[in-house]
């Protein structure tokens, strides 16, 4: 399946692009899709997404088809879905 | 009334005779007024009014009634704006640098109800950017902000919650809002709020902020519409950390981007366009 990936903030900066299409087998879990994307990029990309234990960082905001993802119960991805990744930044 | 002139008195259009003076106007409408403003400047004495003059008669220290303040606000806003704002409920999660400034902006323009949530107290290090006073140090931010807001607009309904927002209470506390404002400091809390509110109330507008530290150019703070009701303000990259602190000017730029996005959403306009 083809997933349209949209990147913001430091992820876009490290990847040097804001949007691309990622191909992955049908029924690949969201977390695995993120790992696939991280492997294709500079190691800094993966460090923004995952902590040292390999867990998804709490500060990463994920939208699938513009809807916020419940990280404890992420949706199944389908062909043509959009995946938006926004690392939240401290300060307020 | 032949040859009447039209002036504005306390934001209301009024027809008066052409020989009306400022003092006679005061005597007829608000004899006890002790501050007279003519065309934007304090009047130096009596004078004959002209067609188109704008007069404000103020009784120093008197709080306008709700009807009077509404009338003044409605006159300041373009037609129809005030009614929409007065009917709205906005939730503000976090009452620090962003949240306190946003609350003030929304109270001033007459948003009808504000749900204000923060667990924290006012500390000295907050005062470089948060809308509190030195004599409020140690007060809960909810209590301090309510005290300040009622002095700016006593007719906004304020619903403070002095609690820490968690996945177990977010949906309930903000169940009735038209727009939720995220004004947290911690990055993981920002994401948590989006996740909890966004999954509970899919598509409901939420205005977040991320990346607003330091003193980088103001024009690097942007308002982005993300889809699904989500708006994100900030530069998305500048984190608060040693050497890049949070400071009133840039935090204020972001806060007012957020407040303006809320205003535009409430008026049915594109928050970013």
Coordinates of N, CA and C in Angstrom, one line a residue, chain B residues 33-172:
Chain B
X33 N -20.4 62.8 34.6 CA -19.2 62.4 33.9 C -18.1 63.4 34.2
X34 N -16.9 62.9 34.6 CA -15.8 63.8 34.9 C -14.7 63.7 33.9
X35 N -14.8 62.8 32.9 CA -13.8 62.7 31.8 C -14.6 62.8 30.5
X36 N -14.2 63.9 29.7 CA -14.8 64.1 28.4 C -13.8 63.9 27.3
X37 N -14.1 63.0 26.4 CA -13.1 62.7 25.3 C -13.8 63.1 24.0
X38 N -13.1 63.9 23.3 CA -13.7 64.4 22.0 C -12.7 64.0 20.9
X39 N -13.3 63.2 20.0 CA -12.5 62.7 18.8 C -11.2 62.1 19.2
X40 N -11.2 61.3 20.3 CA -10.1 60.5 20.7 C -9.1 61.2 21.6
X41 N -9.4 62.5 22.0 CA -8.5 63.2 22.9 C -9.2 63.8 24.0
X42 N -8.7 63.8 25.2 CA -9.4 64.5 26.4 C -9.7 65.9 26.0
X43 N -10.9 66.3 26.3 CA -11.3 67.7 26.0 C -10.7 68.7 26.9
X44 N -10.3 69.9 26.4 CA -9.7 70.8 27.3 C -10.7 71.8 27.8
X45 N -11.8 71.8 27.3 CA -12.9 72.8 27.8 C -14.1 72.6 27.0
X46 N -15.1 73.5 27.1 CA -16.3 73.4 26.4 C -16.1 73.9 24.9
X47 N -16.9 73.3 24.0 CA -16.8 73.7 22.6 C -18.1 73.3 21.9
X48 N -18.4 74.0 20.8 CA -19.6 73.6 20.0 C -19.2 72.4 19.2
X49 N -20.1 71.4 19.2 CA -19.9 70.2 18.5 C -20.1 70.3 17.0
X50 N -19.5 69.5 16.2 CA -19.6 69.5 14.7 C -20.2 68.1 14.3
X51 N -20.7 68.1 13.1 CA -21.2 66.9 12.5 C -20.1 65.9 12.4
X52 N -20.4 64.7 12.9 CA -19.4 63.6 12.8 C -18.5 63.5 14.0
X53 N -18.6 64.4 15.0 CA -17.8 64.3 16.2 C -18.1 63.0 17.0
X54 N -17.1 62.6 17.6 CA -17.2 61.4 18.5 C -16.9 61.8 19.9
X55 N -17.8 61.5 20.7 CA -17.7 62.0 22.1 C -17.8 60.7 23.0
X56 N -17.0 60.7 24.0 CA -17.1 59.7 25.1 C -17.2 60.4 26.4
X57 N -18.3 60.1 27.2 CA -18.4 60.7 28.5 C -18.2 59.5 29.5
X58 N -17.2 59.8 30.4 CA -16.8 58.7 31.3 C -16.9 59.2 32.7
X59 N -17.5 58.3 33.5 CA -17.4 58.6 35.0 C -16.3 57.8 35.5
X60 N -15.3 58.4 36.0 CA -14.1 57.8 36.4 C -14.4 56.7 37.5
X61 N -13.9 55.5 37.3 CA -14.1 54.5 38.3 C -15.4 53.7 38.3
X62 N -16.3 54.2 37.4 CA -17.6 53.5 37.4 C -17.6 52.3 36.4
X63 N -18.0 51.1 36.8 CA -18.0 50.0 35.9 C -19.3 50.1 35.1
X64 N -19.2 50.0 33.8 CA -20.4 50.1 32.9 C -21.3 48.9 33.2
X65 N -22.5 49.0 33.0 CA -23.4 47.9 33.2 C -23.2 46.9 32.1
X66 N -23.7 45.7 32.2 CA -23.5 44.7 31.2 C -24.0 45.2 29.8
X67 N -25.2 45.8 29.9 CA -25.8 46.3 28.7 C -25.0 47.4 28.0
X68 N -24.4 48.3 28.8 CA -23.6 49.4 28.3 C -22.3 48.8 27.7
X69 N -21.7 47.9 28.4 CA -20.4 47.4 27.9 C -20.7 46.6 26.6
X70 N -21.8 45.8 26.6 CA -22.1 45.1 25.3 C -22.3 46.0 24.2
X71 N -23.0 47.1 24.5 CA -23.3 48.1 23.4 C -22.0 48.7 22.9
X72 N -21.1 49.0 23.8 CA -19.8 49.5 23.4 C -19.0 48.5 22.5
X73 N -19.0 47.3 23.0 CA -18.3 46.3 22.3 C -18.9 46.0 20.9
X74 N -20.2 45.9 20.9 CA -20.9 45.7 19.6 C -20.6 46.8 18.6
X75 N -20.5 48.0 19.1 CA -20.2 49.1 18.2 C -18.7 49.0 17.7
X76 N -17.8 48.5 18.5 CA -16.4 48.4 18.1 C -16.2 47.3 17.1
X77 N -16.9 46.2 17.4 CA -16.8 45.0 16.4 C -17.6 45.3 15.2
X78 N -17.3 44.6 14.1 CA -18.2 44.8 12.9 C -19.5 44.0 13.2
X79 N -20.6 44.4 12.5 CA -21.9 43.9 12.9 C -21.9 42.3 12.9
X80 N -22.6 41.8 13.8 CA -22.7 40.3 13.9 C -21.7 39.6 14.7
X81 N -20.5 40.3 14.8 CA -19.4 39.6 15.5 C -19.7 39.4 17.0
X82 N -20.1 40.4 17.6 CA -20.3 40.3 19.1 C -21.2 39.2 19.5
X83 N -22.3 39.1 18.7 CA -23.3 38.1 19.1 C -22.7 36.7 19.0
X84 N -21.9 36.4 18.0 CA -21.3 35.1 17.8 C -20.3 34.8 19.0
X85 N -19.5 35.9 19.3 CA -18.5 35.7 20.4 C -19.2 35.4 21.7
X86 N -20.2 36.2 21.9 CA -20.9 36.0 23.2 C -21.5 34.7 23.4
X87 N -21.9 34.0 22.3 CA -22.5 32.7 22.4 C -21.5 31.6 22.5
X88 N -20.2 31.9 22.4 CA -19.2 30.9 22.3 C -18.6 30.5 23.6
X89 N -18.1 29.2 23.7 CA -17.3 28.7 24.8 C -16.0 28.3 24.3
X90 N -14.9 28.8 25.0 CA -13.6 28.4 24.6 C -12.9 27.8 25.8
X91 N -12.2 26.7 25.6 CA -11.4 26.1 26.7 C -9.9 26.5 26.5
X92 N -9.3 26.7 27.6 CA -7.8 27.1 27.5 C -7.1 26.1 28.5
X93 N -6.3 25.2 27.9 CA -5.5 24.3 28.7 C -4.2 24.8 29.0
X94 N -3.9 25.2 30.2 CA -2.6 25.9 30.5 C -2.8 27.4 30.6
X95 N -2.4 28.0 31.7 CA -2.6 29.4 31.9 C -1.3 30.1 32.1
X96 N -0.2 29.7 31.4 CA 1.1 30.3 31.5 C 1.2 31.4 30.5
X97 N 2.4 31.5 29.9 CA 2.7 32.5 28.9 C 1.7 32.6 27.8
X98 N 1.3 31.5 27.2 CA 0.4 31.5 26.2 C -1.1 31.7 26.7
X99 N -1.4 30.8 27.6 CA -2.8 30.7 28.1 C -3.3 32.0 28.7
X100 N -2.5 32.6 29.6 CA -2.9 33.8 30.2 C -3.2 35.0 29.2
X101 N -2.3 35.1 28.2 CA -2.4 36.1 27.2 C -3.6 35.9 26.3
X102 N -3.9 34.6 26.0 CA -5.0 34.2 25.2 C -6.3 34.5 25.9
X103 N -6.3 34.2 27.2 CA -7.6 34.4 28.0 C -7.9 35.9 28.0
X104 N -6.9 36.7 28.2 CA -7.1 38.2 28.2 C -7.7 38.6 26.9
X105 N -7.0 38.2 25.8 CA -7.5 38.7 24.5 C -9.0 38.3 24.3
X106 N -9.3 37.0 24.6 CA -10.6 36.5 24.3 C -11.7 37.2 25.3
X107 N -11.3 37.4 26.5 CA -12.2 38.1 27.5 C -12.4 39.6 27.0
X108 N -11.4 40.2 26.5 CA -11.5 41.6 26.1 C -12.5 41.7 24.9
X109 N -12.5 40.7 24.0 CA -13.4 40.8 22.8 C -14.8 40.3 23.1
X110 N -15.0 39.8 24.3 CA -16.3 39.4 24.7 C -16.7 37.9 24.4
X111 N -15.8 37.0 24.4 CA -16.1 35.6 24.3 C -17.0 35.3 25.5
X112 N -18.1 34.6 25.3 CA -19.1 34.5 26.4 C -18.6 33.7 27.6
X113 N -17.9 32.5 27.3 CA -17.5 31.7 28.4 C -16.1 31.1 28.2
X114 N -15.3 31.2 29.2 CA -14.0 30.7 29.1 C -13.8 29.6 30.2
X115 N -13.3 28.4 29.8 CA -13.0 27.4 30.7 C -11.5 27.4 30.9
X116 N -11.0 27.7 32.1 CA -9.6 28.0 32.3 C -9.0 26.9 33.2
X117 N -8.0 26.2 32.7 CA -7.5 25.0 33.5 C -6.0 25.1 33.6
X118 N -5.5 25.0 34.9 CA -4.1 24.9 35.2 C -4.0 24.5 36.7
X119 N -3.0 23.7 37.0 CA -2.8 23.2 38.4 C -1.8 24.1 39.1
X120 N -1.1 24.9 38.4 CA 0.1 25.5 39.0 C -0.1 26.8 39.7
X121 N 0.9 27.3 40.4 CA 0.9 28.6 41.0 C 1.8 29.6 40.3
X122 N 1.6 30.9 40.6 CA 2.4 31.9 40.0 C 3.8 32.0 40.7
X123 N 4.8 31.9 39.9 CA 6.2 31.9 40.4 C 6.9 33.1 39.9
X124 N 8.0 33.5 40.5 CA 8.7 34.7 40.0 C 9.2 34.6 38.6
X125 N 9.7 33.4 38.2 CA 10.2 33.2 36.9 C 9.1 33.3 35.8
X126 N 7.9 33.3 36.2 CA 6.8 33.4 35.3 C 6.6 34.8 34.8
X127 N 7.0 35.8 35.6 CA 6.6 37.2 35.4 C 7.2 37.8 34.2
X128 N 8.2 37.1 33.5 CA 8.8 37.8 32.3 C 7.9 37.6 31.1
X129 N 6.8 36.8 31.3 CA 5.9 36.6 30.1 C 4.4 36.3 30.5
X130 N 4.2 35.9 31.7 CA 2.8 35.5 32.0 C 2.0 36.7 32.6
X131 N 0.7 36.7 32.4 CA -0.1 37.9 32.6 C -0.5 38.0 34.1
X132 N 0.5 38.0 35.0 CA 0.2 38.0 36.4 C 1.0 39.2 37.0
X133 N 0.7 39.5 38.3 CA 1.4 40.6 39.0 C 2.2 40.1 40.1
X134 N 3.2 40.9 40.6 CA 4.1 40.5 41.7 C 3.3 40.2 42.9
X135 N 2.2 40.9 43.1 CA 1.4 40.6 44.3 C 0.5 39.4 44.2
X136 N 0.7 38.7 43.1 CA -0.1 37.4 42.9 C 0.9 36.2 43.0
X137 N 2.1 36.4 43.4 CA 3.0 35.3 43.5 C 2.5 34.3 44.6
X138 N 2.5 33.0 44.2 CA 2.1 32.0 45.1 C 0.6 31.7 45.0
X139 N -0.2 32.5 44.3 CA -1.6 32.2 44.0 C -1.7 31.2 42.9
X140 N -2.7 30.4 43.0 CA -3.0 29.5 41.9 C -3.2 30.4 40.6
X141 N -2.7 29.9 39.5 CA -2.9 30.7 38.3 C -4.4 30.9 37.9
X142 N -5.2 29.9 38.2 CA -6.6 30.0 37.9 C -7.2 31.2 38.7
X143 N -6.9 31.3 40.0 CA -7.4 32.3 40.9 C -6.9 33.7 40.4
X144 N -5.6 33.7 40.2 CA -5.0 35.0 39.8 C -5.5 35.5 38.5
X145 N -5.7 34.6 37.5 CA -6.2 35.0 36.2 C -7.6 35.5 36.3
X146 N -8.4 34.7 37.0 CA -9.8 35.1 37.2 C -9.9 36.5 37.8
X147 N -9.1 36.8 38.8 CA -9.1 38.1 39.4 C -8.7 39.2 38.4
X148 N -7.8 38.9 37.5 CA -7.4 39.9 36.5 C -8.5 40.1 35.5
X149 N -9.1 39.0 35.0 CA -10.0 39.0 33.9 C -11.3 39.8 34.3
X150 N -11.7 39.6 35.6 CA -13.0 40.3 36.0 C -12.8 41.8 36.0
X151 N -11.6 42.2 36.1 CA -11.3 43.7 36.1 C -11.3 44.2 34.6
X152 N -11.1 43.3 33.7 CA -11.1 43.7 32.3 C -12.5 43.6 31.6
X153 N -13.1 42.5 31.9 CA -14.5 42.3 31.4 C -15.2 41.5 32.4
X154 N -16.0 42.1 33.3 CA -16.7 41.4 34.4 C -17.9 40.6 33.9
X155 N -18.2 40.6 32.6 CA -19.4 39.9 32.1 C -19.1 38.7 31.3
X156 N -17.8 38.2 31.3 CA -17.5 36.9 30.7 C -17.7 35.9 31.8
X157 N -18.3 34.8 31.4 CA -18.5 33.7 32.4 C -17.2 32.9 32.4
X158 N -16.6 32.8 33.6 CA -15.3 32.2 33.8 C -15.5 30.9 34.6
X159 N -15.0 29.8 34.1 CA -15.1 28.5 34.8 C -13.7 28.0 35.0
X160 N -13.1 28.3 36.2 CA -11.7 27.8 36.4 C -11.7 26.4 37.0
X161 N -10.7 25.7 36.6 CA -10.4 24.3 37.2 C -9.0 24.3 37.6
X162 N -8.7 24.2 38.9 CA -7.4 24.1 39.4 C -7.0 22.6 39.5
X163 N -6.7 22.0 38.4 CA -6.4 20.6 38.3 C -5.3 20.4 37.3
X164 N -4.7 19.2 37.4 CA -3.8 18.8 36.3 C -4.6 18.0 35.3
X165 N -4.5 18.4 34.0 CA -5.2 17.7 33.0 C -4.5 16.4 32.7
X166 N -5.3 15.3 32.6 CA -4.8 14.0 32.4 C -5.8 13.3 31.4
X167 N -5.4 12.1 30.9 CA -6.2 11.4 29.9 C -7.6 11.1 30.6
X168 N -7.7 11.1 31.9 CA -9.0 10.7 32.5 C -10.0 11.9 32.7
X169 N -9.5 13.1 32.5 CA -10.4 14.2 32.8 C -10.6 15.2 31.6
X170 N -9.8 15.1 30.6 CA -9.8 16.1 29.5 C -11.1 16.1 28.8
X171 N -11.6 15.0 28.4 CA -12.9 14.9 27.7 C -14.0 15.5 28.5
X172 N -14.0 15.3 29.7 CA -15.2 15.8 30.5 C -15.1 17.3 30.7

